[in-house]
Every structure is written in C-alpha cells, then in structure tokens.
Short mmCIF file of C-alpha atoms and ligand atoms in Angstrom, two decimals:
data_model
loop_
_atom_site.label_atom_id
_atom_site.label_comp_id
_atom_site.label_asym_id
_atom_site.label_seq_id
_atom_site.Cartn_x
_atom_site.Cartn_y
_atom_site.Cartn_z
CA UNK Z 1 -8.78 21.52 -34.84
CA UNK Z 2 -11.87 22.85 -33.03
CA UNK Z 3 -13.47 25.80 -34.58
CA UNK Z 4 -12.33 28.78 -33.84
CA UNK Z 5 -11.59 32.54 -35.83
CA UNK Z 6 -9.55 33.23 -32.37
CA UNK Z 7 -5.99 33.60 -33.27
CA UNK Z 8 -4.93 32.99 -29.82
CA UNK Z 9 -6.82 29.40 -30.10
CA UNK Z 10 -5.78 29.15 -33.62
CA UNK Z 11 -2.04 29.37 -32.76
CA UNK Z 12 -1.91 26.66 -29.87
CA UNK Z 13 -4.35 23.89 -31.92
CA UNK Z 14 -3.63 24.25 -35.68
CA UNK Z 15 -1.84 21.39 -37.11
CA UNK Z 16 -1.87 19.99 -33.30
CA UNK Z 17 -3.17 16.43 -33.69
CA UNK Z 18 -2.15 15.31 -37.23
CA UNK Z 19 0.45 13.25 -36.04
CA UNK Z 20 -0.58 9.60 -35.57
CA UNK Z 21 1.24 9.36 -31.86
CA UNK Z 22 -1.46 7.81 -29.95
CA UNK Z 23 -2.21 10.45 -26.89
CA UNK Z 24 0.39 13.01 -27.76
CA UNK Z 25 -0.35 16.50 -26.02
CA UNK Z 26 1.99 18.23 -28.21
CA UNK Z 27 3.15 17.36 -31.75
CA UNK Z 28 6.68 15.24 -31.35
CA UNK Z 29 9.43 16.55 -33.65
CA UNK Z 30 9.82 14.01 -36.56
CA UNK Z 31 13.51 13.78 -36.91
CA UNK Z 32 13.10 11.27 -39.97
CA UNK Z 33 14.85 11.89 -42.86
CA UNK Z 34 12.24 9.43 -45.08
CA UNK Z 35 8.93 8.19 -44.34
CA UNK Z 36 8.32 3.99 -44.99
CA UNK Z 37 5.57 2.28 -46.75
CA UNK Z 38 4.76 -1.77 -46.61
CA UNK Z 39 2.39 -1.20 -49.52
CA UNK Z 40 4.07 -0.19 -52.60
CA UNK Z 41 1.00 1.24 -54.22
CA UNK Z 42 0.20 3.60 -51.19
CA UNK Z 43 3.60 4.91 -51.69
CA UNK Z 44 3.43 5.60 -55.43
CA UNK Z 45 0.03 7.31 -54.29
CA UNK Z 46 1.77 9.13 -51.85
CA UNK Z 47 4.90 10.03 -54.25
CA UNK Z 48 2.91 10.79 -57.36
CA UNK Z 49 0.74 13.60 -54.92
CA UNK Z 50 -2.43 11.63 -55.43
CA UNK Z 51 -2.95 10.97 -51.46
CA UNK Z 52 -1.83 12.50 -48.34
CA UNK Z 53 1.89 11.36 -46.63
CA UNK Z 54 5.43 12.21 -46.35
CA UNK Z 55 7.90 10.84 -48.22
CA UNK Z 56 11.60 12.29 -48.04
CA UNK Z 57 12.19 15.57 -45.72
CA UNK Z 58 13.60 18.08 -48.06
CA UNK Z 59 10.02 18.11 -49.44
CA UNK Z 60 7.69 17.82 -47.03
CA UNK Z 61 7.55 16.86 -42.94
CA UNK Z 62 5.09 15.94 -40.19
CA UNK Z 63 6.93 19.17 -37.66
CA UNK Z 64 6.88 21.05 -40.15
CA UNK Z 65 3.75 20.79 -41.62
CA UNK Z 66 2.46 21.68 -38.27
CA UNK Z 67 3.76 24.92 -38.38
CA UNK Z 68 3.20 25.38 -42.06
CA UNK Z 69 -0.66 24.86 -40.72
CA UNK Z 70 -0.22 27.52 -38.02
CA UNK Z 71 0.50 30.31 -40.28
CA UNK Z 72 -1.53 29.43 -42.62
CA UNK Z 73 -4.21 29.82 -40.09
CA UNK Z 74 -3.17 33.10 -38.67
CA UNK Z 75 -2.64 34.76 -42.02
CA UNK Z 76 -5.42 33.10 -43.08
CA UNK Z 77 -4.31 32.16 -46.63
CA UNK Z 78 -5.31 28.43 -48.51
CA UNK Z 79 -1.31 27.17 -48.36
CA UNK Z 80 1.92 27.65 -46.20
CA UNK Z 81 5.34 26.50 -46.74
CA UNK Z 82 8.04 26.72 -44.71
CA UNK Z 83 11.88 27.31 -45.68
CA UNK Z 84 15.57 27.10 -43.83
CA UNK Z 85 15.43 31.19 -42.59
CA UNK Z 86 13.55 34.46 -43.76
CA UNK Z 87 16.14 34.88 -46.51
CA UNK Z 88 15.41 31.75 -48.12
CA UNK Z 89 11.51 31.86 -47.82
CA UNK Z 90 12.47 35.55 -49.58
CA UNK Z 91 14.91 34.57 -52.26
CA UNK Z 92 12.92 31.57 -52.93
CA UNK Z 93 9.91 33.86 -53.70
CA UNK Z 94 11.39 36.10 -55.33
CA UNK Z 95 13.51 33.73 -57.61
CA UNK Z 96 10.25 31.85 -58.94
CA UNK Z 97 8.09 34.61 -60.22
CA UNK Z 98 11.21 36.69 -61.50
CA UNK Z 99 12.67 35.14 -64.21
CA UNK Z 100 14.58 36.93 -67.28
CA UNK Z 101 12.96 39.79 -68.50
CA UNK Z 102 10.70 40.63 -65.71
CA UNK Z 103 10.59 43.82 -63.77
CA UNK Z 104 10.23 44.03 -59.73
CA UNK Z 105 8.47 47.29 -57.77
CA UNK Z 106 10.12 47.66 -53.87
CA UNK Z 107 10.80 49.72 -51.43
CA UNK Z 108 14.55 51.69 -50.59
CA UNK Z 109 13.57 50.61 -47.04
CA UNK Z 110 13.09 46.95 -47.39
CA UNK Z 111 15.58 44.50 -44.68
CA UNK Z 112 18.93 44.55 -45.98
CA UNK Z 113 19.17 40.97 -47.24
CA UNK Z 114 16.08 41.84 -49.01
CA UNK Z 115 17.67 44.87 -50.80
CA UNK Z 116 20.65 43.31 -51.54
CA UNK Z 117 18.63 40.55 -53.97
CA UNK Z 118 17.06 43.94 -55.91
CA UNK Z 119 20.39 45.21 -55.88
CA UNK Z 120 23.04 42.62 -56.57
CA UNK Z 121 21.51 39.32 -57.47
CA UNK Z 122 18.16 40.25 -59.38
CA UNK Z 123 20.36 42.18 -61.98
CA UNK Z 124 22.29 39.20 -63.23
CA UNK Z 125 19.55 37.16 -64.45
CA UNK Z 126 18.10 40.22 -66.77
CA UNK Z 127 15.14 41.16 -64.00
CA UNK Z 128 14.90 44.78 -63.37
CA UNK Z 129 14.43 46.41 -59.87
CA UNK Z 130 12.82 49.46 -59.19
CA UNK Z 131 13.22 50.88 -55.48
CA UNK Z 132 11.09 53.85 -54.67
CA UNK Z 133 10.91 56.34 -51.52
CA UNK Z 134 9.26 54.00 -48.69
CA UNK Z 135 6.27 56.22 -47.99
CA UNK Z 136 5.78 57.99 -51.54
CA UNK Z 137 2.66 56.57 -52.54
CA UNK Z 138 2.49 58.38 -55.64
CA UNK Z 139 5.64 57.20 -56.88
CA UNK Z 140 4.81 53.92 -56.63
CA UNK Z 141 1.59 53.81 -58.15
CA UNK Z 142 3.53 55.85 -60.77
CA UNK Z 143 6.30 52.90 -61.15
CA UNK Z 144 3.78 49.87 -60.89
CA UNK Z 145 1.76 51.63 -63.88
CA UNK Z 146 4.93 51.69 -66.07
CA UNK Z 147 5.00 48.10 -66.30
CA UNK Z 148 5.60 45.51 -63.05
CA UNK Z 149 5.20 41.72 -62.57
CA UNK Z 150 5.90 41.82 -58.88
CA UNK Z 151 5.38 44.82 -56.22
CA UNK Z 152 7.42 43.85 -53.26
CA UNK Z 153 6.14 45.70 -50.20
CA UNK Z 154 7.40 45.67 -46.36
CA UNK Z 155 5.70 47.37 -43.67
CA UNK Z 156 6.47 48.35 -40.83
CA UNK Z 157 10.05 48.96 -42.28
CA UNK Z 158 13.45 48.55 -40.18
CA UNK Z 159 14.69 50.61 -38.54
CA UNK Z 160 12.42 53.52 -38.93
CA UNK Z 161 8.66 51.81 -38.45
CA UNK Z 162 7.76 53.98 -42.03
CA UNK Z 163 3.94 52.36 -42.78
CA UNK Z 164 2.85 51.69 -46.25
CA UNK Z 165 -0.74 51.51 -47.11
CA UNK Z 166 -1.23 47.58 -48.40
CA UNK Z 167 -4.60 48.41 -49.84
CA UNK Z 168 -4.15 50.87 -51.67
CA UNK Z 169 -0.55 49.73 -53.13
CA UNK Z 170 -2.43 45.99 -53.69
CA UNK Z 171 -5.03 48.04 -55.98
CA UNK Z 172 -2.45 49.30 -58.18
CA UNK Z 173 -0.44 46.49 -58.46
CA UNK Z 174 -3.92 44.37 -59.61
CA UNK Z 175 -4.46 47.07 -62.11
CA UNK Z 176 -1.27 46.24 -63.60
CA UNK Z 177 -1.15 42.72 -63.16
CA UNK Z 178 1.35 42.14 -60.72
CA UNK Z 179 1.73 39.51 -58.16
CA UNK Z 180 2.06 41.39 -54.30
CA UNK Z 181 3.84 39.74 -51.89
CA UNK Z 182 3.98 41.80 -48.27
CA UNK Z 183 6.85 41.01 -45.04
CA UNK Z 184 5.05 40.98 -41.97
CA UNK Z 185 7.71 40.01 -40.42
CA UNK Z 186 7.40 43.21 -37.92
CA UNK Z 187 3.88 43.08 -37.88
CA UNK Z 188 3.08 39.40 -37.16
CA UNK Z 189 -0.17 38.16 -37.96
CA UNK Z 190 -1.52 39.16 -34.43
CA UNK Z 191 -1.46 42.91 -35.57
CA UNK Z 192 -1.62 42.52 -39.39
CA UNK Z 193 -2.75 39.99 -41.86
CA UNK Z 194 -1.65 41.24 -45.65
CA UNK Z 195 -3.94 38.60 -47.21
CA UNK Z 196 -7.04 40.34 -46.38
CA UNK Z 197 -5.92 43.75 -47.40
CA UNK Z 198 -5.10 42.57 -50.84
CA UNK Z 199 -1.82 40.82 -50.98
CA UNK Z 200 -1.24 37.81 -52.82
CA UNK Z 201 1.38 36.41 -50.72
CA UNK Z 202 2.80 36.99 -47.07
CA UNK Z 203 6.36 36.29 -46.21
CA UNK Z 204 7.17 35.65 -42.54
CA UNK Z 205 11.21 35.54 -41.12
CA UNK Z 206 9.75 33.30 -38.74
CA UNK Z 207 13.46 33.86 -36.81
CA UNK Z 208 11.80 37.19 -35.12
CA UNK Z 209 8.60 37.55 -33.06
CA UNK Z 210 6.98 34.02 -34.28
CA UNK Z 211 9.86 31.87 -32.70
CA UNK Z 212 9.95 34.69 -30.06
CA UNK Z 213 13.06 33.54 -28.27
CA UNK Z 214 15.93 34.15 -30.26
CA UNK Z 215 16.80 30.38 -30.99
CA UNK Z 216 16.02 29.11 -33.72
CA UNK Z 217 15.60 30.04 -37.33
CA UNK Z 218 12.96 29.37 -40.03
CA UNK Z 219 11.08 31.59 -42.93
CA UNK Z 220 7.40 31.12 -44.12
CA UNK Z 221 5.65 31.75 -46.92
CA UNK Z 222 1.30 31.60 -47.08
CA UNK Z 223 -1.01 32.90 -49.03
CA UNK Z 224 -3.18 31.80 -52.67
CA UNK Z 225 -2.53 27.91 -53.16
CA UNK Z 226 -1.39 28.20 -56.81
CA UNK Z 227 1.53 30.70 -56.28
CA UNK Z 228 2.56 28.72 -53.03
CA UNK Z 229 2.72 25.67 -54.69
CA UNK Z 230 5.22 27.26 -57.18
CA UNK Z 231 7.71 28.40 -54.91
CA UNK Z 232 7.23 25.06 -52.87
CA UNK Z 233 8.21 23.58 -55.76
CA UNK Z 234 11.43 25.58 -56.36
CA UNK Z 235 12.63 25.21 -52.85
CA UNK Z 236 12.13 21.20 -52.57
CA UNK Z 237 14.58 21.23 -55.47
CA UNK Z 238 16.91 24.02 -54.29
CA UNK Z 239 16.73 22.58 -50.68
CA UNK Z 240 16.00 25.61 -48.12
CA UNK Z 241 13.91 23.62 -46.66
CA UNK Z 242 13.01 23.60 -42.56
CA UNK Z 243 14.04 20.73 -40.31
CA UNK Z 244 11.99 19.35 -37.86
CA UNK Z 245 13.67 20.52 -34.93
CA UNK Z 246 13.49 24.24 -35.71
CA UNK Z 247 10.41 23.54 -36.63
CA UNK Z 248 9.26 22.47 -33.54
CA UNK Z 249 10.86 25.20 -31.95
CA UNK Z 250 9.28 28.05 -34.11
CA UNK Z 251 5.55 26.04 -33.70
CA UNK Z 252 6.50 25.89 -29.73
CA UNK Z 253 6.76 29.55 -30.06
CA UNK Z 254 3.72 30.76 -31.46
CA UNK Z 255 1.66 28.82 -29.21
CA UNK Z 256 2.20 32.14 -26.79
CA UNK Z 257 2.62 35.07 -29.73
CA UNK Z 258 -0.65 36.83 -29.25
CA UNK Z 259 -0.03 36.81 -24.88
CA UNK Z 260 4.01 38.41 -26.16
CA UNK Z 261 2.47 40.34 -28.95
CA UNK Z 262 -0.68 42.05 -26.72
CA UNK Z 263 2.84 42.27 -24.20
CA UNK Z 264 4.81 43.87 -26.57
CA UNK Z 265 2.59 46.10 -28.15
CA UNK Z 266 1.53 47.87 -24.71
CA UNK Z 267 4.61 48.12 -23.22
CA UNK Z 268 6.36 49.70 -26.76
CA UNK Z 269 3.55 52.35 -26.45
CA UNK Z 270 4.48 52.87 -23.11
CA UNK Z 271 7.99 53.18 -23.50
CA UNK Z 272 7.56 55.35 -27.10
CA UNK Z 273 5.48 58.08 -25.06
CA UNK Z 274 7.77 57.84 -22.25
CA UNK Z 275 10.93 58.65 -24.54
CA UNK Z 276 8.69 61.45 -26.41
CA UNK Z 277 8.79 63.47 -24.24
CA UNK Z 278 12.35 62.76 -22.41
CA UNK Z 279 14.60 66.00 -23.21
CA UNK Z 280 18.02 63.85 -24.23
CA UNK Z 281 15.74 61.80 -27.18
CA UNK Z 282 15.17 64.34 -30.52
CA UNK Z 283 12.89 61.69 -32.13
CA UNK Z 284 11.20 58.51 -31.60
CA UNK Z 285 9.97 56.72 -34.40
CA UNK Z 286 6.84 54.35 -33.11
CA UNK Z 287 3.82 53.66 -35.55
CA UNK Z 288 1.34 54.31 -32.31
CA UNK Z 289 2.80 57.49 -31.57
CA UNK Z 290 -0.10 60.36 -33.42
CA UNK Z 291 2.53 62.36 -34.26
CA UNK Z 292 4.35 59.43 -36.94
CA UNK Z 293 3.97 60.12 -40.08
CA UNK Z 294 2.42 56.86 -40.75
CA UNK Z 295 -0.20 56.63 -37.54
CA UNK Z 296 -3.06 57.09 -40.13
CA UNK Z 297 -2.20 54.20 -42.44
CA UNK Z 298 -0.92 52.18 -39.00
CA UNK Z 299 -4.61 52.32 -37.52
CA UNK Z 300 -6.26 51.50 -40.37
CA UNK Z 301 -4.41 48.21 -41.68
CA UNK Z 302 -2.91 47.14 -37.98
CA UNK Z 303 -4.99 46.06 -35.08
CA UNK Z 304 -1.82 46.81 -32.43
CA UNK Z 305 1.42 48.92 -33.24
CA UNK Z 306 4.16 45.94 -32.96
CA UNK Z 307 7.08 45.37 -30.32
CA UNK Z 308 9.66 47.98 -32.40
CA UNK Z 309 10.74 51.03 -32.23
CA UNK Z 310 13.95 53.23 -33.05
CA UNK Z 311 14.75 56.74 -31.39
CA UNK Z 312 17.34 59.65 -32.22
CA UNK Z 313 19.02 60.75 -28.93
CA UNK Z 314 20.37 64.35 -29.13
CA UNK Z 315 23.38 64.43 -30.12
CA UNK Z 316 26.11 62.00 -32.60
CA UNK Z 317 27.17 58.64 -32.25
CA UNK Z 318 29.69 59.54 -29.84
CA UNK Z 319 25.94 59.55 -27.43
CA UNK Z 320 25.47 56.33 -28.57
CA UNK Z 321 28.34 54.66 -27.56
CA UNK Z 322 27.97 56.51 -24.21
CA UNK Z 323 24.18 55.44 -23.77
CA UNK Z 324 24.17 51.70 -25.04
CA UNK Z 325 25.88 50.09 -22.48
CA UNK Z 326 24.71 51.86 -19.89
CA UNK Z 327 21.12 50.03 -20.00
CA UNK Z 328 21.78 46.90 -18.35
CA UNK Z 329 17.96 45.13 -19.49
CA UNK Z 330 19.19 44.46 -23.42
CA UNK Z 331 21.25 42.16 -25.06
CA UNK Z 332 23.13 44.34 -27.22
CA UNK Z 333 22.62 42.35 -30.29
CA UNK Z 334 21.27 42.11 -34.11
CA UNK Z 335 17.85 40.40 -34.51
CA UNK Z 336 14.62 41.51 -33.14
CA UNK Z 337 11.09 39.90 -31.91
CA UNK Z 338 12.54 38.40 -28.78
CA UNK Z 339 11.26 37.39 -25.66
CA UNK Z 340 14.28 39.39 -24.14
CA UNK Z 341 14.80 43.37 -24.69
CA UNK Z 342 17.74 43.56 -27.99
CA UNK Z 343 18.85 47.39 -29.02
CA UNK Z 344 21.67 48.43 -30.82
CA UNK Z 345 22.38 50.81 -33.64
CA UNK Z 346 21.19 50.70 -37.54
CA UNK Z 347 25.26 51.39 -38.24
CA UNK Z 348 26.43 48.01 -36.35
CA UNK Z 349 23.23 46.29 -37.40
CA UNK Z 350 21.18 46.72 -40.13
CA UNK Z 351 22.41 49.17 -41.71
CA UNK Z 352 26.32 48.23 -41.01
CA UNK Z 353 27.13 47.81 -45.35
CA UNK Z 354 25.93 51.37 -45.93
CA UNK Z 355 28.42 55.09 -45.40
CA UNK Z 356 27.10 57.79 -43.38
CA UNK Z 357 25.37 59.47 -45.99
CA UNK Z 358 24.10 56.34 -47.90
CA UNK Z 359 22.25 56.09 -44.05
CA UNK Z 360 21.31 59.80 -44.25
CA UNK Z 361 19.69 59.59 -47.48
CA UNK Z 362 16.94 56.75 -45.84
CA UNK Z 363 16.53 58.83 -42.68
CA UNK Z 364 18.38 57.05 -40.49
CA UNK Z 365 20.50 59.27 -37.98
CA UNK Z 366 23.57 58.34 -36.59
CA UNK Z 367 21.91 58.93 -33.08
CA UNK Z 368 19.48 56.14 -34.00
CA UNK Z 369 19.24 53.00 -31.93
CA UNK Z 370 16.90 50.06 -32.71
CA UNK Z 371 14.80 48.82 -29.62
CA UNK Z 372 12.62 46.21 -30.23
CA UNK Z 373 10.71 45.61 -26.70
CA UNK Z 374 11.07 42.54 -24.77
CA UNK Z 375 7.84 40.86 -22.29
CA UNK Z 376 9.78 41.74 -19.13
CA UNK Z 377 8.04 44.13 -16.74
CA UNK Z 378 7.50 47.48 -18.40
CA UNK Z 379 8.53 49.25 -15.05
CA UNK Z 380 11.58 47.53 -15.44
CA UNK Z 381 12.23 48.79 -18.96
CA UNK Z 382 11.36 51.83 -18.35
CA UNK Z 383 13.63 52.50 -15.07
CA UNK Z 384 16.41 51.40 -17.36
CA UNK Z 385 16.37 53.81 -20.00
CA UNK Z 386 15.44 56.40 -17.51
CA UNK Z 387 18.66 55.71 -15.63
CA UNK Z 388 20.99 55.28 -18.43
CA UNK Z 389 19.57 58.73 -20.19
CA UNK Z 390 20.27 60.23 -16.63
CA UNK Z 391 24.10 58.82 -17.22
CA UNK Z 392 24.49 60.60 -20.54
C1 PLP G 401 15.32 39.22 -40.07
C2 PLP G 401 14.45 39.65 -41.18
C3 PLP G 401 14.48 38.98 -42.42
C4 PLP G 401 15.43 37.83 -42.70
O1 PLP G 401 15.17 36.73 -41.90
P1 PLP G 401 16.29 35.62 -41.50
O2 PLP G 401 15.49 34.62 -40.75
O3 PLP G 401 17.34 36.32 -40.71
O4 PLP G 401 16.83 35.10 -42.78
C5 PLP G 401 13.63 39.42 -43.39
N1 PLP G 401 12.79 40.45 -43.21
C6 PLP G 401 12.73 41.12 -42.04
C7 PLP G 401 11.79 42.26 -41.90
C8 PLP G 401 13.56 40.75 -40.99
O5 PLP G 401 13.53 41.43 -39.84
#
C-alpha cells in the first residue's frame, strides 16, 4: 500500500493488492473453501504458522484478510480479525477473556445483544457483570476499583447518543488491570479511533456504517496483536467466521466511508438543529448539539458527531404512530449506518424486549424515534420531516 496516514486513502488501498491475480483493480472475492499446495513442506510451513498462506476458510481467507487489513488500518491497531456479524465478533470477545470466576464492568446502555450476554449468558459460566449508569463516571471508576478483569465500554450509545469519556475510563481500568475493549460501531473509525485514547481492543458491527448499505453482515475485532490473536483463536474453533463474499461486500463499502461519514455527519447536524428548535419535537438527542449532555466529552475524543440521532416528539406514542409513516424518505426499519435514511422507534427496535418503565428507567421516552441519517440530499431530508411534523 502506498504511504499514507489519510484514512480516506487508507480505506480504498489497504489490503488492495495482496492477492496474486495478475492486474486485478480490485481484490476478487476468494470463494475457496481450502487453499492447495504442490509442495508438501510449504504447506506444513504454512499450517504450522511458520510462513504466510491460507489454508482452510474457517480460519483464515484472502477477502477477508483484505478487510481484516482495512480496519486494522483505520483503527490503527497491530491485528484485525473478522467474524460472521457484530454479535459474534462481541460474544467471541467477550467469551475468551471471561472465563469462570472473572468479573466484567459495562454500561446499562450497551446494544441489546450486548446486554443480554451480561445479563443472561455471562451468569452461567460463574463471570459476574456489573452494569452501571451510562454517563456516571464516578460510578464506574468506583466499580472498576472494586475488582474488574474487563471494562466493556460503548460510546455513542443507542438510542440516546449518551458519550462516555474513553480516556479517562481506559485510566481506571489500567489501574486495575483490566483489559478495555470499546464499540465504535456508531462512531466508525472516521470520527473515533478507541485505540489511541487508551483502549485495548475495538469492536466494529461492521453490518452498520462500514458496509454502509444495508446488505451484508460481518463484525470486526482490532487492536494489540496478543489479545487478537486469542480471540482469533477461539472463533476459528467455534466457527463465526466471515465468508468471502460478505467480505467483499463490507471491504467494497468502506472504500467510500469517510465521503458517507463527512455526508452523514453534516447533514445529522443539520437536521439535529433543525428539529431543536421545531415546536412539535421536546428533545433531540445529537452529540453535536452544545446543549447534550455529552458535547464536552464528544469534542474531545470524536473528530465529527456520527450519522445518529434520536428525538422525543411532544406528546405519547400514539404521535408516533401518527408521525412515522408520514415521512416518505425512510425505510421504516431496524439497523442503522445506511446509505438510505432508516427511523423507527426504540419500542419496535432496540428496545422492543424491555416494558415501559424498564425503557423509562434508561431515558428512553415513548415519543422517541431513532433516525440514523442517510447521504441523500439534506434538503430532501429536511423537507420531509418538516412536512410530516406539519401532518401531526
Ligand atoms: C448492530 C449493532 C451490534 C450487533 O451487530 P450485528 O452485526 O447485528 O450482529 C453491536 N453493537 C452495536 C452498537 C450495533 O449497532
């Protein structure tokens, strides 16, 4: 790859080229399930890790490893692997440095699937989870100090962009010993890079903003080689492993995520100072806006504010259902981090396994929809909502 610190080089050339197809503008997608050798001593090299090659696809792939190399770049860690969705690059993580005994710091705001291996899954094999208010620093500091092997840390959170401060959480968590691993899944690397504010590893669901166009899923891991290697290791045996053709998909996709991301990140500013000040909305919830309660933090550790956003119109749900499909530049739809507008409420969506007042308790009203900003014409977007808050 030529030499660049660009990330907007960095995403279109890393990894580009180590495939031996003579003249090849783009990487082809391997679809080989094993890799053949004439020479039987290059492949017990090559099988015993003592040179470079592929050997069998639930371990490693040529597709893949191109992306693996793209992240890696863009988060700028020493290792990348990828896995089958966000999930597994999650579970996998969280399932190698968490065995019996162990104790796990997190968030009450972490993505649902997230929460649910704290909450259900952790507890059977004897490791403890500790969930703390989102944005209550002190806490947190408080819990890591008792005694944690793993601080588990997501920022901006879903649905209600609350920021945690990485640095300061990292410097804890090193005082105690514990391993921090960060999702920057909302982020992306364009606006945030965990690794250089003191994270150990970054998780990616590579299904949002880095694929960018809703089709195709994937999860990545990057960050210090050692701790990679580990959960590498666990998920060549487990199998959530990445096939080529999603692969290719996902490493298609980021050649354009810092044009979408600069895209996104204007136009959400745009639109979360348009629906400020807009008398039917009671509250918007956008890390760029000076008034969240997280702008500090945001400015500090982000270089742009991100694509999402969630406001609170005035009024119930009953709004909701009035307002949603009124706006005719959505899809409706779960998921996020698309090249295509998606809304829809926390209570269908993320949120949908939680009561009223479970949903209460983390700040989410009922009012609340989920917008996560498309790359269509901002003018567009914005004539939308305008008309459908007219209709309500
Ligand atoms: C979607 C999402 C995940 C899970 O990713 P999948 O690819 O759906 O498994 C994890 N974390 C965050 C923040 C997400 O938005």
């Amino acid at each position: 790859m030529p030499a660049t610190n660009k990330k907007g080089t960095s995403a279109v050339w890393a990894g580009e080229g180590d495939l031996n197809v003579k003249g090849a503008v783009t990487s082809p997608i391997a679809n080989s399930v094993a890799f053949s050798y004439t020479d039987l001593d290059e492949w017990h090299q090559v099988a015993t890790g003592k040179s470079d090659g592929f050997i069998y696809s639930r371990n490693t792939n040529p597709t893949v490893a191109v992306l693996e190399e793209k992240i890696r770049v863009l988060e700028g860690a020493e290792a990348a692997t990828a896995f089958s969705t966000g999930m597994a690059a999650i579970s996998n993580t969280l399932f190698t440095f968490l065995t019996a005994g162990k104790r796990v710091v997190s968030l009450k705001d972490t993505y649902g699937g997230t929460s649910k291996i704290f909450l259900d899954f952790l507890p059977h094999y004897n490791v403890s989870a500790h969930l703390c208010d989102t944005t209550h620093h002190e806490e947190i500091e408080a819990e890591v100090a008792k005694g944690c092997d793993l601080l588990y840390l997501e920022t901006p959170t879903n649905p209600t962009l609350k920021i945690v401060d990485i640095k300061r959480l990292a410097a804890a968590a090193k005082k105690a010993g514990a391993l921090v691993v960060v999702d920057n899944t909302f982020a992306t690397p364009i606006n945030q890079n965990p690794l250089q504010l003191g994270a150990d590893l970054v998780i990616h669901s590579a299904t949002k903003f880095l694929c960018g166009h809703s089709d195709a899923m994937g999860g990545l891991l990057a960050g210090k080689k050692e701790l990679v290697q580990k959960v590498f290791h666990f998920r060549e045996i487990n199998g959530a492993s990445l096939q080529a053709e999603p692969a290719y998909m996902i490493a298609r996709g980021m050649k354009t995520l810092e044009l979408r991301i600069e895209r996104q990140n204007a136009s959400a500013l745009t639109i979360a100072r348009y629906l400020k000040a807009h008398p039917k909305v009671k509250d918007v919830f956008y890390p760029g806006l000076e008034t969240h309660q997280g702008h500090e933090i945001a400015k500090s550790q982000m270089s742009g504010f991100g694509g999402m956003m969630s406001f609170a119109l005035d009024g119930g749900y009953d709004l909701v259902e009035k307002f949603l499909p009124k706006l005719t530049l959505v899809h409706l739809a779960a998921s996020l981090g698309s090249v295509s507008t998606l809304a829809g409420p926390p209570r269908t969506t993320s949120h949908v396994e939680l009561t009223e007042a479970q949903r209460r308790l983390l700040g989410i009203p009922e009012s609340l929809i989920r917008y996560s900003v498309g790359i269509e014409n901002v003018e567009d977007l914005l004539g939308d909502l305008e008309r459908a808050l007219a209709g309500i």
